[in-house]
Coordinates of C-alpha atoms and ligand atoms in Angstrom, one line a residue:
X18 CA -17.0 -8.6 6.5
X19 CA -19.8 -8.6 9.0
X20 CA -20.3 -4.5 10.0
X21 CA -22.8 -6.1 12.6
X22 CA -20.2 -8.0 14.4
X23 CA -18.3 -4.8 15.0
X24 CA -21.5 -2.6 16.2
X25 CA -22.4 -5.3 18.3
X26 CA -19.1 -5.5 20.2
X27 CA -19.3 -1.9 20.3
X28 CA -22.8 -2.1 22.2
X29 CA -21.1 -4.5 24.8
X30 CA -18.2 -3.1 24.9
X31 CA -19.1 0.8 24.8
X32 CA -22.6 1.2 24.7
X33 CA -25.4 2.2 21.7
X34 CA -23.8 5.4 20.0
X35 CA -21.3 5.3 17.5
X36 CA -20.7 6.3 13.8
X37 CA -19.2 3.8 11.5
X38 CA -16.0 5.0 9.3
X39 CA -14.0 2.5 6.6
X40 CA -11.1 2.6 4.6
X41 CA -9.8 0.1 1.9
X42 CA -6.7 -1.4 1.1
X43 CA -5.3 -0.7 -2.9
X44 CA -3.8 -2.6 -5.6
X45 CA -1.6 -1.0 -7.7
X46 CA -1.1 -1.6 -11.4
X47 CA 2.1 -0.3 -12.1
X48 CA 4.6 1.9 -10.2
X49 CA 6.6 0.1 -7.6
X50 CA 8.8 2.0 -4.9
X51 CA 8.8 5.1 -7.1
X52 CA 6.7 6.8 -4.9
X53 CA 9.5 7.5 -2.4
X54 CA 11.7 8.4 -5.4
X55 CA 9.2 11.4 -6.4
X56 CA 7.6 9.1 -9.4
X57 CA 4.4 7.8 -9.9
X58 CA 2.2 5.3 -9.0
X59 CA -1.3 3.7 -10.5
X60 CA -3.1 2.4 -7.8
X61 CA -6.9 1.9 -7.0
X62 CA -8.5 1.1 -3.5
X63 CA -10.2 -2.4 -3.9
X64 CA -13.5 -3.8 -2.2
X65 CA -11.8 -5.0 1.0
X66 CA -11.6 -2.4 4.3
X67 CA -11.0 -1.7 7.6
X68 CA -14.5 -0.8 9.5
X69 CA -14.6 0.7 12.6
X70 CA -17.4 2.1 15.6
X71 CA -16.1 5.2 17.1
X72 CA -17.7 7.5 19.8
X73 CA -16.2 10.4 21.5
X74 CA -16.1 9.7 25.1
X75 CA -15.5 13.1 26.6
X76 CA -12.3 12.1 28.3
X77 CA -8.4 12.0 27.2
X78 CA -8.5 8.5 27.0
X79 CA -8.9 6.1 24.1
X80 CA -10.2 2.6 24.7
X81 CA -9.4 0.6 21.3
X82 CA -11.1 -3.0 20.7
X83 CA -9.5 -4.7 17.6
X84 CA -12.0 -7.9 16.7
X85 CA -9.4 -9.5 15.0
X86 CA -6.6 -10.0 17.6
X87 CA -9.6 -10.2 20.4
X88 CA -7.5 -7.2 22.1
X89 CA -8.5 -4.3 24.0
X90 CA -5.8 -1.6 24.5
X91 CA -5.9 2.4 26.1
X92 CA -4.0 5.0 25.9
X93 CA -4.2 8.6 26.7
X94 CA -4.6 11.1 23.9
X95 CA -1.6 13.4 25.5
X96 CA 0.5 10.3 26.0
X97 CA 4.0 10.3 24.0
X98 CA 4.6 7.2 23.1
X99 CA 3.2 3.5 23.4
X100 CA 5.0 0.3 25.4
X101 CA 5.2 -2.4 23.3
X102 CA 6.7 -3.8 20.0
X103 CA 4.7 -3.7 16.6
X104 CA 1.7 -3.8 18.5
X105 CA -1.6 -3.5 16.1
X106 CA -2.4 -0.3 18.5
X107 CA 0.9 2.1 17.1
X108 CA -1.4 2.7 14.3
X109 CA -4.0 4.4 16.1
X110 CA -1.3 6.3 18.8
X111 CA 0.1 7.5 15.7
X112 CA -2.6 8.6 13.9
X113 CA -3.5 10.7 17.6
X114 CA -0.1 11.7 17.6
X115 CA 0.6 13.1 14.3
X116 CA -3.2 14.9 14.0
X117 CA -1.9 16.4 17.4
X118 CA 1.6 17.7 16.2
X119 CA -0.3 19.2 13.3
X120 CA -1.3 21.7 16.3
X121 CA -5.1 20.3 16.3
X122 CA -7.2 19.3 19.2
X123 CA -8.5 16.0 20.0
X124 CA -9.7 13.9 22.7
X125 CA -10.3 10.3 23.9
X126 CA -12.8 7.7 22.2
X127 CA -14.1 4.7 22.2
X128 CA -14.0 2.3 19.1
X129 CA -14.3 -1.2 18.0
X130 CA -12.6 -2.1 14.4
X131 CA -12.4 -5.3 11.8
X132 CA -10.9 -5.4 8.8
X133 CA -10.8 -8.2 5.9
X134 CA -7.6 -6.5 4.0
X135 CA -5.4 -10.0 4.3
X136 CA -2.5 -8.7 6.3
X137 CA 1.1 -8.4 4.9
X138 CA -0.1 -9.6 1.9
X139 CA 0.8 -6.4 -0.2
X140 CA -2.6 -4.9 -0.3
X141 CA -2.0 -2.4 2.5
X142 CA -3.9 -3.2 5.5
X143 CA -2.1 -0.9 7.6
X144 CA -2.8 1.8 5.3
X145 CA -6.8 1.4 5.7
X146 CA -6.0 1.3 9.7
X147 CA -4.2 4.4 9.3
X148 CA -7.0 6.0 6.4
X149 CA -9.7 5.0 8.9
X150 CA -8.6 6.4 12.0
X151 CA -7.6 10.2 10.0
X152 CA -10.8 10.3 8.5
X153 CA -12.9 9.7 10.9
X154 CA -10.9 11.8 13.5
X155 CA -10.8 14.7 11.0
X156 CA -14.7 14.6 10.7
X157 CA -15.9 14.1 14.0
X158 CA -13.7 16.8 15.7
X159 CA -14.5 19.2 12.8
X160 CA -10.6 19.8 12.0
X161 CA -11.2 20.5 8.2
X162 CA -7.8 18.8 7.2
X163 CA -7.8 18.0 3.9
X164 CA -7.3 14.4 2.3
X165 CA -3.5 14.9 1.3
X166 CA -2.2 16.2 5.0
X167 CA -4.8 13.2 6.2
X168 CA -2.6 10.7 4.3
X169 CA 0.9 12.3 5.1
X170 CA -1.0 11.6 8.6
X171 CA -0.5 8.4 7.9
X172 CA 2.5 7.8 5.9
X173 CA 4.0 10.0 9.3
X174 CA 2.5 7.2 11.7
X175 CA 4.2 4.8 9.5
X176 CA 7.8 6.6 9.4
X177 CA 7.3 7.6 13.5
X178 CA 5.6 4.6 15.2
X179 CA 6.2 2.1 13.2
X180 CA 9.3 2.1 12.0
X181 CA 8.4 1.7 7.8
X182 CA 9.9 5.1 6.0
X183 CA 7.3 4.2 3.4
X184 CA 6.0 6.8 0.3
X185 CA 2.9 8.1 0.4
X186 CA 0.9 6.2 -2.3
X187 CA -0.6 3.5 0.0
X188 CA -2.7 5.6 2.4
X189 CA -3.5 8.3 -0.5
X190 CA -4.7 5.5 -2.6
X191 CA -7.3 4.2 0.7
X192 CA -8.2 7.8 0.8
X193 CA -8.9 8.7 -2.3
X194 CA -10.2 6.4 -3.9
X195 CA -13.0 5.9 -6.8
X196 CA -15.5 3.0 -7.7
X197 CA -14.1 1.9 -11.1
X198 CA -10.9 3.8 -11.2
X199 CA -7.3 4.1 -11.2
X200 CA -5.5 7.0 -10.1
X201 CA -2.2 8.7 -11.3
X202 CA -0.7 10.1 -9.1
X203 CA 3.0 11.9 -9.2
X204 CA 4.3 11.6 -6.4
X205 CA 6.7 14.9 -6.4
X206 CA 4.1 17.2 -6.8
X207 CA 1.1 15.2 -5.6
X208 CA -0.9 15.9 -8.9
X209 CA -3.1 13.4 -10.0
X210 CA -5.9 12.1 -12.3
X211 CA -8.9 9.1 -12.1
X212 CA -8.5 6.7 -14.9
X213 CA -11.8 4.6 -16.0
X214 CA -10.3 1.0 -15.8
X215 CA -12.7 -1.4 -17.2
X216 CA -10.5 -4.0 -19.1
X217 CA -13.0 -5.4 -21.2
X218 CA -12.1 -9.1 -21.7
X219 CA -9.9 -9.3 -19.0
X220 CA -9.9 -9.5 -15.2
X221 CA -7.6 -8.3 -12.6
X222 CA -6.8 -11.4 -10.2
X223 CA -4.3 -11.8 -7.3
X224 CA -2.6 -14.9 -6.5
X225 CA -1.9 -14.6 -2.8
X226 CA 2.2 -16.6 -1.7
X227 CA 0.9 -16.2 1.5
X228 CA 5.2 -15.6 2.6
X229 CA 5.3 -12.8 5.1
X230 CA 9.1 -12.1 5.3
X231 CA 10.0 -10.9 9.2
X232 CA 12.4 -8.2 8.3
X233 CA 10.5 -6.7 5.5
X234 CA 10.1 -2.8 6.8
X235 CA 14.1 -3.0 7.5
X236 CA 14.8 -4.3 4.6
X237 CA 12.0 -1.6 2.8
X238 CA 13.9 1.2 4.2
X239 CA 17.4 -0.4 3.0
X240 CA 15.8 0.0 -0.4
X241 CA 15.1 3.4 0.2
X242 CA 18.5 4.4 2.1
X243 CA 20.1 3.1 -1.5
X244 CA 17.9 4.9 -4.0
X245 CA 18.7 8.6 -1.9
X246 CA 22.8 7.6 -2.3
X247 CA 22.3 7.1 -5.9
X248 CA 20.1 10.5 -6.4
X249 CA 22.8 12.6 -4.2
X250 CA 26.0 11.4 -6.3
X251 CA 23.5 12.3 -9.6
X252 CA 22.4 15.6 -8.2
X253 CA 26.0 17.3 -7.0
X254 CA 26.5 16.8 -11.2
X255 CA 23.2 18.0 -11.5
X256 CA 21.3 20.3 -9.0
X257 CA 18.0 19.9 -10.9
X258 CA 17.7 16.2 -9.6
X259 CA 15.5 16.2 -6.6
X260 CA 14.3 12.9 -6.3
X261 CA 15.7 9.8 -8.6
X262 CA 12.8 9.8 -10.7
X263 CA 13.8 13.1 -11.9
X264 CA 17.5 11.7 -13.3
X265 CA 18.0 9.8 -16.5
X266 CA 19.9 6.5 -17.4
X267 CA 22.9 8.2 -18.7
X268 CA 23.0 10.2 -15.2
X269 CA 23.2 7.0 -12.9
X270 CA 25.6 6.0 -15.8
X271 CA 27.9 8.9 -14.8
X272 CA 28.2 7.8 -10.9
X273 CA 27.6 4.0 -11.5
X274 CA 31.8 3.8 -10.4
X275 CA 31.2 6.6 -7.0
X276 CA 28.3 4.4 -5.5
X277 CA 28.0 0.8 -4.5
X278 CA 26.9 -2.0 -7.0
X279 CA 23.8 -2.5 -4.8
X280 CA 22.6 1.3 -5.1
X281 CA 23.6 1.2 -8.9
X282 CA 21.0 -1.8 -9.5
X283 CA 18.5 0.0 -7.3
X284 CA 18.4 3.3 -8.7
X285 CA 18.4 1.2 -12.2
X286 CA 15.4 -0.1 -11.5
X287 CA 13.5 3.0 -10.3
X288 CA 14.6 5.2 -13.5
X289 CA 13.4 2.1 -15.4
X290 CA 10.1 1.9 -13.6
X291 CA 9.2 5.5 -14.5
X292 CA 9.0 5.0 -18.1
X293 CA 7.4 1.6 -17.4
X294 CA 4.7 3.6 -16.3
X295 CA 3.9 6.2 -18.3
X296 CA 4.0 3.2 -21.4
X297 CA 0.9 1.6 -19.1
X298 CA -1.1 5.1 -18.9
X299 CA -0.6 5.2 -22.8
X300 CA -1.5 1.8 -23.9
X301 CA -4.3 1.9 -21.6
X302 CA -5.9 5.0 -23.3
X303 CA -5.2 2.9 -26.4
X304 CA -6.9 -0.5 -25.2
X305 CA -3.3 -2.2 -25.7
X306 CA -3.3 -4.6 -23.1
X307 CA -0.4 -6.4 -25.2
X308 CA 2.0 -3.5 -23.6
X309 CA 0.1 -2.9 -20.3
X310 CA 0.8 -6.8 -19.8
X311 CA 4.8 -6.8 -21.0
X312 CA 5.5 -3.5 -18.8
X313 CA 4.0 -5.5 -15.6
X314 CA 6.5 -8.4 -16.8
X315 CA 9.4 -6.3 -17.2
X316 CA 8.3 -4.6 -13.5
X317 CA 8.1 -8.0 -12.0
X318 CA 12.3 -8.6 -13.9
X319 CA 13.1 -5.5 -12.1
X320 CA 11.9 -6.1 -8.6
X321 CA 12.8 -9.6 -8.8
X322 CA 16.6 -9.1 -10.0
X323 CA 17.7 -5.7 -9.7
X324 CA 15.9 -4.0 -6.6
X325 CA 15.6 -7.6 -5.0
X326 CA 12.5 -8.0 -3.2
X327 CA 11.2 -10.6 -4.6
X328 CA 11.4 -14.8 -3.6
X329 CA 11.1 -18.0 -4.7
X330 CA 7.1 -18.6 -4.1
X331 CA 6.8 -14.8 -6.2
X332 CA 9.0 -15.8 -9.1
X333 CA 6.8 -19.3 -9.1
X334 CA 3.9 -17.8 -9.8
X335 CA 5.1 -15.1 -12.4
X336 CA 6.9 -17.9 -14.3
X337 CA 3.8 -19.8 -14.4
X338 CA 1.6 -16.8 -16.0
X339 CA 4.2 -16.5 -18.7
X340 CA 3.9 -19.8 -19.5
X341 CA 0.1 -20.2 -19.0
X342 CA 0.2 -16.8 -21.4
X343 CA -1.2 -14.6 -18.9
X344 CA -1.3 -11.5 -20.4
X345 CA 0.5 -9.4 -17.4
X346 CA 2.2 -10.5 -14.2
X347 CA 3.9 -9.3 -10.8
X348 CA 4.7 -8.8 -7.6
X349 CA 2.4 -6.0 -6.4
X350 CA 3.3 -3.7 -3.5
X351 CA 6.7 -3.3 -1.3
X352 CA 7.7 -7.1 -2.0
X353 CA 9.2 -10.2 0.2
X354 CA 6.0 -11.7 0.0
X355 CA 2.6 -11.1 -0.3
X356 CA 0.7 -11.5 -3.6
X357 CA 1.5 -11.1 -7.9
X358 CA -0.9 -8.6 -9.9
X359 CA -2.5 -10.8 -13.3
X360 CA -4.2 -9.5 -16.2
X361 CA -5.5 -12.3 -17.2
X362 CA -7.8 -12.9 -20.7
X363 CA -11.3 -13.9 -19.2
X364 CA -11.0 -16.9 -21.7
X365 CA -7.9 -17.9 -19.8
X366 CA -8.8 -17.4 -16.4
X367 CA -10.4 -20.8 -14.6
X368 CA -7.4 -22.7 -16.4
X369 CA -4.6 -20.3 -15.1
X370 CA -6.1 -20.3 -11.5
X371 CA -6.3 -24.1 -11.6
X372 CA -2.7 -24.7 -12.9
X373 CA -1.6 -22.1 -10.5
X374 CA -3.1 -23.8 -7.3
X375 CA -2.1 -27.3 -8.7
X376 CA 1.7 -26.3 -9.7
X377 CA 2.3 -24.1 -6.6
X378 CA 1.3 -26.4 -4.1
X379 CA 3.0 -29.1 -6.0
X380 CA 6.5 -27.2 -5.3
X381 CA 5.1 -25.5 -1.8
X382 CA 2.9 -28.1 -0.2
X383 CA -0.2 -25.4 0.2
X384 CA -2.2 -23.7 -2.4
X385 CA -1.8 -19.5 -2.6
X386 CA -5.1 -17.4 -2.2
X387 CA -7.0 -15.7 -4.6
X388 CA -8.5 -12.6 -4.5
X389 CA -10.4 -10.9 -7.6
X390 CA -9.9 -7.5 -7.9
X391 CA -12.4 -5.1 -7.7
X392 CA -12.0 -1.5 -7.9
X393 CA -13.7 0.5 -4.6
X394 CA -14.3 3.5 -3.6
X395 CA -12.1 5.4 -0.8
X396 CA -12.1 6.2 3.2
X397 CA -16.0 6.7 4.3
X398 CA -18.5 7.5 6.6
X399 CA -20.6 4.7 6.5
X400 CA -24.4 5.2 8.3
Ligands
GLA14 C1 4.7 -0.2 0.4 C2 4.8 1.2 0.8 C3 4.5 2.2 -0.3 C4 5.3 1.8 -1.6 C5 5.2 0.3 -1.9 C6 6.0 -0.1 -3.0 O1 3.4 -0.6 0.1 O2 4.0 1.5 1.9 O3 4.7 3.5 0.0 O4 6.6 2.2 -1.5 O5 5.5 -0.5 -0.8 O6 5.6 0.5 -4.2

């Protein structure tokens, strides 16, 4: 991304003084739509951000420049809500909104942003617009919030403004973030620990469908509706279960005949994604990519056929690692669409990008992206 292209809309736009703050989107390894469920989640920003100019301007008003819709929009900072459908703006609003009903003070800006995070292609590019706009906010009015109420700052603009009752691991993972690592986190307690991950022999590669399915966030929050049925029935039997990650197989067997088919399936693949998991962590520490790449397959069975947010061009291109013997494959992030996660031997890797590209747009009639992962620090001050 060109930073210079932003500072020098900035100068046009706004004038000469400005800091520069960036966030990143994440990939995540392992740990699908358990973070809502009080499990964890194994994700690491990557090398591809949201940058933005900001100056305080003194006023209550905010004057937002987006380079990559060519869109200017203001609000005021005491303003309660925004006109306008999913407008690229909410983000922002929210972020003022939420830092405000934290009971801290903050007034209007300028600020010119650009990001290169490929948009609703699973590698959160909402969550770096979010990440950016807390940080940066945080830092220049001196609130002294710390990185976990900065995220829930985010995951709140999400749930608020835009309408996604999303988990927190997204805009934690674009916060705190680490050159070269993964982090654990838990998502009940909010522990977590950095991982060195440094596959040696392999690469990390993400094979972009490029399907962006319209009602994905109500669909998302479906998902989620399902998962808190299925943890309710389970915890009248047993108070200790606060979250689904928390209950067993042979619990969800106890209500499987009290709550829809549907939920059942759900919450089958959520208990099943916990262990999945904690196997990765362990072979990892091991150097037994064998069992960090079956996990990822049996992840990829579960989203695809029991929480169901997977499609046709997703299972394409996890059938086609399997056969190419990719050593790991699946859909990464919330689903219905976006990109599959590869661990791919580096001895394997030109043929299975070739046969992908040449087999997918055989069947689709366009070639998906690719994107090679690479494992970046999180939300920054730049100059
Ligand atoms: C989206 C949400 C996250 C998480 C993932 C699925 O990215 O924003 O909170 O639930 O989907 O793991």
């Amino acid at each position: 991304m060109d930073i210079n292209q932003i500072k020098n809309k900035f100068k046009t736009l706004f004038g000469d003084n400005y800091s520069v703050y960036a966030s990143p989107g994440r990939i995540n390894l392992i740990g699908e739509h358990t973070d809502y469920n009080g499990g964890f989640v194994f994700p690491g920003a990557i090398d591809k951000s949201v940058v933005a100019c900001i100056h305080l301007n003194g006023t209550n008003t905010v004057r937002a420049y987006s380079i990559d819709k060519e869109n200017l929009r203001e609000f005021r900072i005491d303003q309660e809500d925004l006109e306008g459908e999913q407008h690229w703006s909410k983000y922002i609003f929210g972020v003022c909104r939420e830092i405000q009903k934290r009971g801290y003070t903050i007034g209007g800006f300028d600020t010119v942003f650009a990001g290169d995070v490929p948009i609703g292609a699973g590698m959160s590019s909402s969550a770096a617009l979010e990440s950016t706009y807390a940080f940066a906010l945080n830092d220049l009015f001196h609130l002294g919030i710390d990185k976990f109420e900065l995220a829930r700052i985010g995951q709140m603009t999400e749930h608020n403004y835009v309408g996604v009752k999303c988990g927190i691991m997204d805009q934690f993972a674009s916060l705190f973030g680490k050159k070269g690592h993964l982090m654990r986190l838990n998502c009940a307690t909010m522990e977590f620990e950095y991982f060195p991950f440094d596959p040696k022999g392999y690469k990390l590669v993400l094979l972009d469908t490029i399907v962006k399915h319209e009602l994905a966030s109500s669909a998302y929050n479906k998902r989620r509706e399902s998962c808190e049925n299925a943890c309710a029935h389970i915890a009248k039997r047993h108070p200790e279960v606060k979250y689904l990650s928390d209950a067993s197989m042979a619990m969800l067997e106890e209500v499987k005949n009290e709550i829809p088919e549907e939920d059942y399936m759900r919450a089958k693949y959520v208990i099943g994604e916990k262990q999945r998991v904690l196997d990765v962590c362990d072979a990892l520490g091991k150097g037994d990519y064998a069992t960090v790449g079956e996990r990822m397959y049996g992840t990829h069975y579960g989203m695809s056929k029991e929480y169901e947010v997977s499609c046709d061009e997703l299972d394409f291109l996890n059938d086609l690692a399997k056969q190419c013997g990719v050593t790991g494959s699946r859909v990464m992030g919330g689903g219905f669409g976006g990109c599959t996660i590869n661990l791919v031997k580096e001895g394997l890797y030109d043929k299975f990008i070739a046969t992908a590209k040449e087999q997918f747009s055989k069947k689709f009639g366009y070639e998906p992206k690719v994107y090679d992962v690479v494992i970046s620090d999180g939300a920054r001050r730049i100059d």
